Amino acid sequence: MFSGSQAAADDDDTSGFPQPFEEYDIEFHATVEFDYRTEEGFDDTEDESSTTSNGDASLDLEFAYQPCDWFKGDLIISWDDETPLEIDEGFVTIGGAEGVPPFLTLGKLTLPFGLYETSMISDPLTQELGEIKTYAAVLGVEWQGLYASSFIYDGSTIDDDDDGRDLKVFGAGAGYLYEKDDLVFMAGGAWVENIADADSFSEFLDEDNLHLIDRSPGIVVYSLLEYGPVTLIADYVAALEHVDVIDEDEVIDLGRSEAWNTEISYNMEVMDIEASVALTYGQSDSLGDMLPKKRLGAGITIFPRPYLKLAAEYLREYDYSIGQGGTGDEADFVTFQLGLEY
């Protein structure tokens, strides 16, 4: 995914980079990233060091084909060290053109449940709790800055009947986007019938062999303010009810999970090199087995050459107390990233 102004600014400068699909009216983007992380993780033993280092590589290939104003197809193919080459997203959108505000999107996509913008390398806590990527149908409309959508998808964490068919899960959201000169303001929210279908949440349930008893509705609210070089972001994700699961024959109350995140970033240009710095702070609740209790961090990203990105990030995380399912410890993470964005 594109995440930097330098690559966008040099869209028209394609020297040294071929346009393999230009004759077919196919837009193509590629992102190659290598991350190296050193971490001193949570450890409840005092006589052992928990410092580790590891590297990860990833590749994203994005294709977009739009033969007319009211029809578009998108395909994202991803690979990383932990996941084989796969179709990360693939969907078609009908409508949404000037004069035809309503649109229908069908396929595998990230649901319109949250904004999750960031200038950091790591995803915000809210995204780790709330992002849902699945096969879905989204019906929406955009008009004069206002936008609204509803969606339906097959639930992944609870069965509908004795035949094991998945639940049909619903959701909806709305918001407003205002843009004028150097000012951008965006605010919105969404509701989903079962927040436990979020990617990280459902993965946690699968790994611990926990079975969800009933749906747990969730909400997200978010805002973004960009004025000149400064960007402020705040978002909040929460379950509206306690999440109850079964572990063998025992019923466990996971609590009413929630997370919030704030971030401020500043874009600058030094000696014709574009860069940005960012600070972030977030918290979570009732997520002792999934997320840290608190996280604060700082990051910097520079674009020394067209299409080339260098980034560094420091995070300090505070775990839940032992009584809340954590270690009561602190952890430090330092990440360096080398990226090529085309």
GROMACS .gro file of C-alpha atoms in nm:
model
  342
    1MET     CA    1   0.000   0.000   0.000
    2PHE     CA    2   0.120   0.354  -0.068
    3SER     CA    3   0.220   0.528   0.253
    4GLY     CA    4   0.422   0.837   0.173
    5SER     CA    5   0.400   1.162  -0.011
    6GLN     CA    6   0.725   1.119  -0.202
    7ALA     CA    7   0.602   0.824  -0.404
    8ALA     CA    8   0.278   1.001  -0.482
    9ALA     CA    9   0.456   1.322  -0.574
   10ASP     CA   10   0.672   1.140  -0.826
   11ASP     CA   11   0.383   0.956  -0.993
   12ASP     CA   12   0.461   1.127  -1.323
   13ASP     CA   13   0.834   1.059  -1.304
   14THR     CA   14   0.870   0.702  -1.424
   15SER     CA   15   1.230   0.715  -1.543
   16GLY     CA   16   1.397   0.383  -1.486
   17PHE     CA   17   1.067   0.209  -1.413
   18PRO     CA   18   0.872   0.043  -1.696
   19GLN     CA   19   0.493   0.065  -1.722
   20PRO     CA   20   0.414  -0.299  -1.806
   21PHE     CA   21   0.034  -0.263  -1.809
   22GLU     CA   22  -0.009   0.090  -1.944
   23GLU     CA   23  -0.135  -0.024  -2.284
   24TYR     CA   24  -0.415  -0.219  -2.110
   25ASP     CA   25  -0.527   0.078  -1.892
   26ILE     CA   26  -0.426  -0.112  -1.580
   27GLU     CA   27  -0.282   0.089  -1.290
   28PHE     CA   28   0.000  -0.094  -1.115
   29HIS     CA   29   0.175  -0.032  -0.784
   30ALA     CA   30   0.434  -0.241  -0.603
   31THR     CA   31   0.575  -0.219  -0.250
   32VAL     CA   32   0.874  -0.414  -0.125
   33GLU     CA   33   0.969  -0.377   0.241
   34PHE     CA   34   1.225  -0.523   0.476
   35ASP     CA   35   1.185  -0.473   0.850
   36TYR     CA   36   1.446  -0.544   1.115
   37ARG     CA   37   1.322  -0.539   1.475
   38THR     CA   38   1.500  -0.569   1.806
   39GLU     CA   39   1.279  -0.620   2.109
   40GLU     CA   40   1.315  -0.665   2.479
   41GLY     CA   41   0.981  -0.831   2.536
   42PHE     CA   42   0.756  -0.897   2.832
   43ASP     CA   43   0.918  -1.141   3.075
   44ASP     CA   44   0.807  -1.225   3.429
   45THR     CA   45   1.142  -1.386   3.512
   46GLU     CA   46   1.416  -1.160   3.646
   47ASP     CA   47   1.716  -1.383   3.577
   48GLU     CA   48   1.668  -1.432   3.202
   49SER     CA   49   1.704  -1.189   2.914
   50SER     CA   50   1.418  -1.173   2.666
   51THR     CA   51   1.593  -0.963   2.403
   52THR     CA   52   1.543  -1.093   2.049
   53SER     CA   53   1.604  -0.968   1.695
   54ASN     CA   54   1.443  -1.070   1.369
   55GLY     CA   55   1.396  -0.957   1.012
   56ASP     CA   56   1.088  -0.974   0.791
   57ALA     CA   57   1.038  -0.915   0.421
   58SER     CA   58   0.710  -0.842   0.242
   59LEU     CA   59   0.581  -0.776  -0.107
   60ASP     CA   60   0.254  -0.616  -0.221
   61LEU     CA   61   0.142  -0.599  -0.584
   62GLU     CA   62  -0.161  -0.382  -0.658
   63PHE     CA   63  -0.358  -0.383  -0.983
   64ALA     CA   64  -0.654  -0.156  -1.064
   65TYR     CA   65  -0.857  -0.166  -1.384
   66GLN     CA   66  -1.126   0.093  -1.458
   67PRO     CA   67  -1.269   0.066  -1.809
   68CYS     CA   68  -1.534   0.332  -1.735
   69ASP     CA   69  -1.633   0.578  -1.462
   70TRP     CA   70  -1.885   0.345  -1.295
   71PHE     CA   71  -1.691   0.017  -1.290
   72LYS     CA   72  -1.356  -0.068  -1.132
   73GLY     CA   73  -1.171  -0.383  -1.032
   74ASP     CA   74  -0.894  -0.403  -0.769
   75LEU     CA   75  -0.653  -0.685  -0.692
   76ILE     CA   76  -0.382  -0.695  -0.423
   77ILE     CA   77  -0.139  -0.987  -0.411
   78SER     CA   78   0.077  -1.015  -0.097
   79TRP     CA   79   0.367  -1.221   0.029
   80ASP     CA   80   0.572  -1.218   0.348
   81ASP     CA   81   0.794  -1.451   0.548
   82GLU     CA   82   0.499  -1.600   0.737
   83THR     CA   83   0.238  -1.612   0.460
   84PRO     CA   84   0.276  -1.765   0.113
   85LEU     CA   85   0.178  -1.570  -0.195
   86GLU     CA   86  -0.194  -1.499  -0.164
   87ILE     CA   87  -0.472  -1.274  -0.285
   88ASP     CA   88  -0.491  -1.025   0.001
   89GLU     CA   89  -0.782  -0.835  -0.153
   90GLY     CA   90  -0.981  -0.870  -0.473
   91PHE     CA   91  -1.305  -0.687  -0.543
   92VAL     CA   92  -1.513  -0.503  -0.801
   93THR     CA   93  -1.699  -0.175  -0.752
   94ILE     CA   94  -2.005  -0.075  -0.952
   95GLY     CA   95  -2.124   0.287  -0.939
   96GLY     CA   96  -1.971   0.566  -0.733
   97ALA     CA   97  -1.920   0.788  -1.037
   98GLU     CA   98  -2.013   1.152  -1.081
   99GLY     CA   99  -2.389   1.158  -1.120
  100VAL     CA  100  -2.415   0.804  -0.978
  101PRO     CA  101  -2.326   0.842  -0.606
  102PRO     CA  102  -2.442   0.495  -0.488
  103PHE     CA  103  -2.194   0.211  -0.526
  104LEU     CA  104  -2.180  -0.163  -0.469
  105THR     CA  105  -1.854  -0.342  -0.386
  106LEU     CA  106  -1.826  -0.722  -0.396
  107GLY     CA  107  -1.532  -0.949  -0.313
  108LYS     CA  108  -1.259  -0.991  -0.055
  109LEU     CA  109  -1.184  -0.655   0.105
  110THR     CA  110  -1.119  -0.464   0.425
  111LEU     CA  111  -1.458  -0.363   0.563
  112PRO     CA  112  -1.535   0.009   0.615
  113PHE     CA  113  -1.505  -0.032   0.991
  114GLY     CA  114  -1.249   0.226   1.103
  115LEU     CA  115  -0.990   0.454   0.947
  116TYR     CA  116  -0.661   0.328   1.100
  117GLU     CA  117  -0.435   0.585   0.933
  118THR     CA  118  -0.081   0.606   1.073
  119SER     CA  119   0.267   0.739   0.995
  120MET     CA  120   0.426   0.470   1.214
  121ILE     CA  121   0.564   0.137   1.095
  122SER     CA  122   0.348  -0.063   1.337
  123ASP     CA  123  -0.030  -0.077   1.315
  124PRO     CA  124  -0.217   0.116   1.587
  125LEU     CA  125  -0.381  -0.080   1.869
  126THR     CA  126  -0.723   0.009   1.731
  127GLN     CA  127  -0.643  -0.155   1.398
  128GLU     CA  128  -0.515  -0.468   1.573
  129LEU     CA  129  -0.849  -0.495   1.753
  130GLY     CA  130  -1.094  -0.380   1.487
  131GLU     CA  131  -0.976  -0.449   1.131
  132ILE     CA  132  -1.193  -0.702   0.946
  133LYS     CA  133  -1.084  -0.840   0.610
  134THR     CA  134  -1.323  -1.092   0.454
  135TYR     CA  135  -1.550  -1.173   0.161
  136ALA     CA  136  -1.832  -0.920   0.175
  137ALA     CA  137  -2.084  -0.705  -0.005
  138VAL     CA  138  -2.075  -0.330   0.066
  139LEU     CA  139  -2.348  -0.089  -0.042
  140GLY     CA  140  -2.265   0.277   0.002
  141VAL     CA  141  -2.298   0.632  -0.118
  142GLU     CA  142  -2.076   0.943  -0.126
  143TRP     CA  143  -2.219   1.291  -0.177
  144GLN     CA  144  -2.064   1.633  -0.117
  145GLY     CA  145  -1.827   1.505   0.152
  146LEU     CA  146  -2.083   1.287   0.324
  147TYR     CA  147  -2.040   0.911   0.301
  148ALA     CA  148  -2.232   0.614   0.435
  149SER     CA  149  -2.223   0.239   0.381
  150SER     CA  150  -2.368  -0.088   0.500
  151PHE     CA  151  -2.212  -0.431   0.464
  152ILE     CA  152  -2.285  -0.801   0.504
  153TYR     CA  153  -2.041  -1.091   0.530
  154ASP     CA  154  -2.008  -1.449   0.655
  155GLY     CA  155  -1.908  -1.456   1.021
  156SER     CA  156  -1.597  -1.657   1.105
  157THR     CA  157  -1.625  -1.710   1.482
  158ILE     CA  158  -1.970  -1.857   1.542
  159ASP     CA  159  -2.195  -2.102   1.355
  160ASP     CA  160  -2.551  -2.029   1.252
  161ASP     CA  161  -2.707  -2.372   1.287
  162ASP     CA  162  -2.639  -2.742   1.335
  163ASP     CA  163  -2.521  -2.770   0.976
  164GLY     CA  164  -2.229  -2.541   1.055
  165ARG     CA  165  -2.325  -2.264   0.818
  166ASP     CA  166  -2.174  -1.929   0.902
  167LEU     CA  167  -2.378  -1.642   1.035
  168LYS     CA  168  -2.459  -1.354   0.805
  169VAL     CA  169  -2.317  -1.057   0.993
  170PHE     CA  170  -2.418  -0.698   0.928
  171GLY     CA  171  -2.261  -0.359   0.982
  172ALA     CA  172  -2.297   0.005   0.886
  173GLY     CA  173  -2.106   0.331   0.907
  174ALA     CA  174  -2.108   0.697   0.809
  175GLY     CA  175  -1.883   1.000   0.812
  176TYR     CA  176  -1.789   1.335   0.664
  177LEU     CA  177  -1.482   1.453   0.472
  178TYR     CA  178  -1.400   1.823   0.426
  179GLU     CA  179  -1.111   1.942   0.210
  180LYS     CA  180  -1.015   2.302   0.131
  181ASP     CA  181  -0.668   2.434   0.050
  182ASP     CA  182  -0.433   2.308   0.325
  183LEU     CA  183  -0.714   2.187   0.549
  184VAL     CA  184  -0.848   1.831   0.562
  185PHE     CA  185  -1.099   1.716   0.822
  186MET     CA  186  -1.253   1.370   0.846
  187ALA     CA  187  -1.475   1.219   1.113
  188GLY     CA  188  -1.695   0.913   1.122
  189GLY     CA  189  -1.802   0.597   1.293
  190ALA     CA  190  -1.930   0.247   1.228
  191TRP     CA  191  -2.109  -0.041   1.396
  192VAL     CA  192  -2.065  -0.414   1.340
  193GLU     CA  193  -2.276  -0.700   1.468
  194ASN     CA  194  -1.981  -0.907   1.590
  195ILE     CA  195  -1.644  -0.746   1.666
  196ALA     CA  196  -1.497  -1.089   1.742
  197ASP     CA  197  -1.482  -1.141   1.364
  198ALA     CA  198  -1.193  -0.892   1.352
  199ASP     CA  199  -0.881  -1.056   1.212
  200SER     CA  200  -0.666  -1.048   1.527
  201PHE     CA  201  -0.958  -1.137   1.755
  202SER     CA  202  -1.066  -1.441   1.552
  203GLU     CA  203  -0.702  -1.554   1.522
  204PHE     CA  204  -0.666  -1.533   1.901
  205LEU     CA  205  -0.982  -1.744   1.950
  206ASP     CA  206  -0.858  -2.006   1.702
  207GLU     CA  207  -0.510  -2.032   1.854
  208ASP     CA  208  -0.649  -2.081   2.206
  209ASN     CA  209  -0.930  -2.310   2.085
  210LEU     CA  210  -1.194  -2.080   2.233
  211HIS     CA  211  -1.550  -2.087   2.103
  212LEU     CA  212  -1.760  -1.774   2.096
  213ILE     CA  213  -2.100  -1.815   2.266
  214ASP     CA  214  -2.283  -1.529   2.100
  215ARG     CA  215  -2.223  -1.222   1.887
  216SER     CA  216  -2.067  -0.918   2.052
  217PRO     CA  217  -2.152  -0.593   1.870
  218GLY     CA  218  -1.875  -0.338   1.832
  219ILE     CA  219  -1.829   0.026   1.736
  220VAL     CA  220  -1.553   0.246   1.603
  221VAL     CA  221  -1.527   0.625   1.599
  222TYR     CA  222  -1.244   0.816   1.435
  223SER     CA  223  -1.127   1.163   1.337
  224LEU     CA  224  -0.844   1.310   1.132
  225LEU     CA  225  -0.736   1.672   1.109
  226GLU     CA  226  -0.467   1.779   0.865
  227TYR     CA  227  -0.359   2.140   0.841
  228GLY     CA  228  -0.051   2.214   0.637
  229PRO     CA  229   0.231   1.988   0.754
  230VAL     CA  230   0.057   1.874   1.076
  231THR     CA  231  -0.176   1.574   1.103
  232LEU     CA  232  -0.374   1.472   1.413
  233ILE     CA  233  -0.546   1.132   1.432
  234ALA     CA  234  -0.765   0.980   1.703
  235ASP     CA  235  -0.974   0.665   1.696
  236TYR     CA  236  -1.156   0.434   1.937
  237VAL     CA  237  -1.277   0.073   1.896
  238ALA     CA  238  -1.487  -0.113   2.151
  239ALA     CA  239  -1.713  -0.410   2.207
  240LEU     CA  240  -2.055  -0.297   2.328
  241GLU     CA  241  -2.105  -0.613   2.533
  242HIS     CA  242  -1.885  -0.857   2.721
  243VAL     CA  243  -1.728  -1.125   2.501
  244ASP     CA  244  -1.811  -1.470   2.643
  245VAL     CA  245  -1.634  -1.784   2.520
  246ILE     CA  246  -1.623  -2.154   2.604
  247ASP     CA  247  -1.292  -2.325   2.683
  248GLU     CA  248  -1.378  -2.695   2.685
  249ASP     CA  249  -1.664  -2.697   2.943
  250GLU     CA  250  -1.579  -2.367   3.111
  251VAL     CA  251  -1.744  -2.036   3.029
  252ILE     CA  252  -1.496  -1.746   3.031
  253ASP     CA  253  -1.587  -1.378   3.033
  254LEU     CA  254  -1.321  -1.191   2.832
  255GLY     CA  255  -1.469  -0.857   2.934
  256ARG     CA  256  -1.573  -0.563   2.717
  257SER     CA  257  -1.269  -0.522   2.496
  258GLU     CA  258  -1.171  -0.174   2.381
  259ALA     CA  259  -0.873   0.022   2.248
  260TRP     CA  260  -0.797   0.382   2.155
  261ASN     CA  261  -0.511   0.550   1.978
  262THR     CA  262  -0.386   0.904   1.917
  263GLU     CA  263  -0.114   1.023   1.684
  264ILE     CA  264   0.043   1.348   1.571
  265SER     CA  265   0.276   1.374   1.272
  266TYR     CA  266   0.466   1.653   1.100
  267ASN     CA  267   0.576   1.652   0.736
  268MET     CA  268   0.880   1.852   0.628
  269GLU     CA  269   1.131   1.895   0.349
  270VAL     CA  270   1.502   1.924   0.423
  271MET     CA  271   1.749   1.974   0.137
  272ASP     CA  272   1.486   1.854  -0.113
  273ILE     CA  273   1.432   1.536   0.091
  274GLU     CA  274   1.081   1.475   0.217
  275ALA     CA  275   1.043   1.341   0.570
  276SER     CA  276   0.791   1.300   0.848
  277VAL     CA  277   0.809   1.249   1.223
  278ALA     CA  278   0.533   1.106   1.439
  279LEU     CA  279   0.440   1.048   1.803
  280THR     CA  280   0.174   0.799   1.915
  281TYR     CA  281   0.001   0.691   2.234
  282GLY     CA  282  -0.262   0.424   2.284
  283GLN     CA  283  -0.431   0.205   2.543
  284SER     CA  284  -0.645  -0.107   2.554
  285ASP     CA  285  -0.873  -0.274   2.807
  286SER     CA  286  -0.981  -0.637   2.859
  287LEU     CA  287  -0.727  -0.755   2.601
  288GLY     CA  288  -0.454  -0.899   2.823
  289ASP     CA  289  -0.395  -1.200   2.596
  290MET     CA  290  -0.390  -0.998   2.274
  291LEU     CA  291  -0.254  -0.645   2.316
  292PRO     CA  292  -0.043  -0.440   2.558
  293LYS     CA  293  -0.220  -0.227   2.817
  294LYS     CA  294  -0.039   0.089   2.701
  295ARG     CA  295   0.182   0.183   2.408
  296LEU     CA  296   0.377   0.497   2.333
  297GLY     CA  297   0.621   0.553   2.053
  298ALA     CA  298   0.798   0.776   1.804
  299GLY     CA  299   0.888   0.728   1.442
  300ILE     CA  300   1.060   0.897   1.149
  301THR     CA  301   1.028   0.834   0.777
  302ILE     CA  302   1.239   0.984   0.499
  303PHE     CA  303   1.234   0.955   0.119
  304PRO     CA  304   1.598   1.014   0.014
  305ARG     CA  305   1.528   0.914  -0.347
  306PRO     CA  306   1.214   0.876  -0.557
  307TYR     CA  307   1.038   0.551  -0.463
  308LEU     CA  308   1.284   0.478  -0.178
  309LYS     CA  309   1.165   0.490   0.183
  310LEU     CA  310   1.370   0.464   0.503
  311ALA     CA  311   1.193   0.451   0.840
  312ALA     CA  312   1.271   0.391   1.205
  313GLU     CA  313   1.042   0.346   1.505
  314TYR     CA  314   1.067   0.308   1.881
  315LEU     CA  315   0.784   0.168   2.093
  316ARG     CA  316   0.754   0.126   2.470
  317GLU     CA  317   0.473  -0.109   2.576
  318TYR     CA  318   0.331  -0.177   2.921
  319ASP     CA  319   0.172  -0.517   2.978
  320TYR     CA  320  -0.136  -0.592   3.183
  321SER     CA  321  -0.089  -0.687   3.548
  322ILE     CA  322  -0.056  -1.054   3.640
  323GLY     CA  323  -0.410  -1.049   3.780
  324GLN     CA  324  -0.536  -0.926   3.440
  325GLY     CA  325  -0.364  -1.201   3.245
  326GLY     CA  326  -0.036  -1.021   3.174
  327THR     CA  327   0.313  -1.009   3.321
  328GLY     CA  328   0.312  -0.660   3.472
  329ASP     CA  329   0.632  -0.598   3.275
  330GLU     CA  330   0.747  -0.344   3.018
  331ALA     CA  331   0.882  -0.403   2.667
  332ASP     CA  332   1.088  -0.200   2.420
  333PHE     CA  333   1.080  -0.237   2.043
  334VAL     CA  334   1.310  -0.076   1.785
  335THR     CA  335   1.225  -0.129   1.418
  336PHE     CA  336   1.407  -0.021   1.102
  337GLN     CA  337   1.241  -0.039   0.762
  338LEU     CA  338   1.373  -0.022   0.407
  339GLY     CA  339   1.105   0.011   0.142
  340LEU     CA  340   1.072   0.050  -0.233
  341GLU     CA  341   0.739   0.196  -0.344
  342TYR     CA  342   0.651   0.209  -0.711
   0.00000   0.00000   0.00000
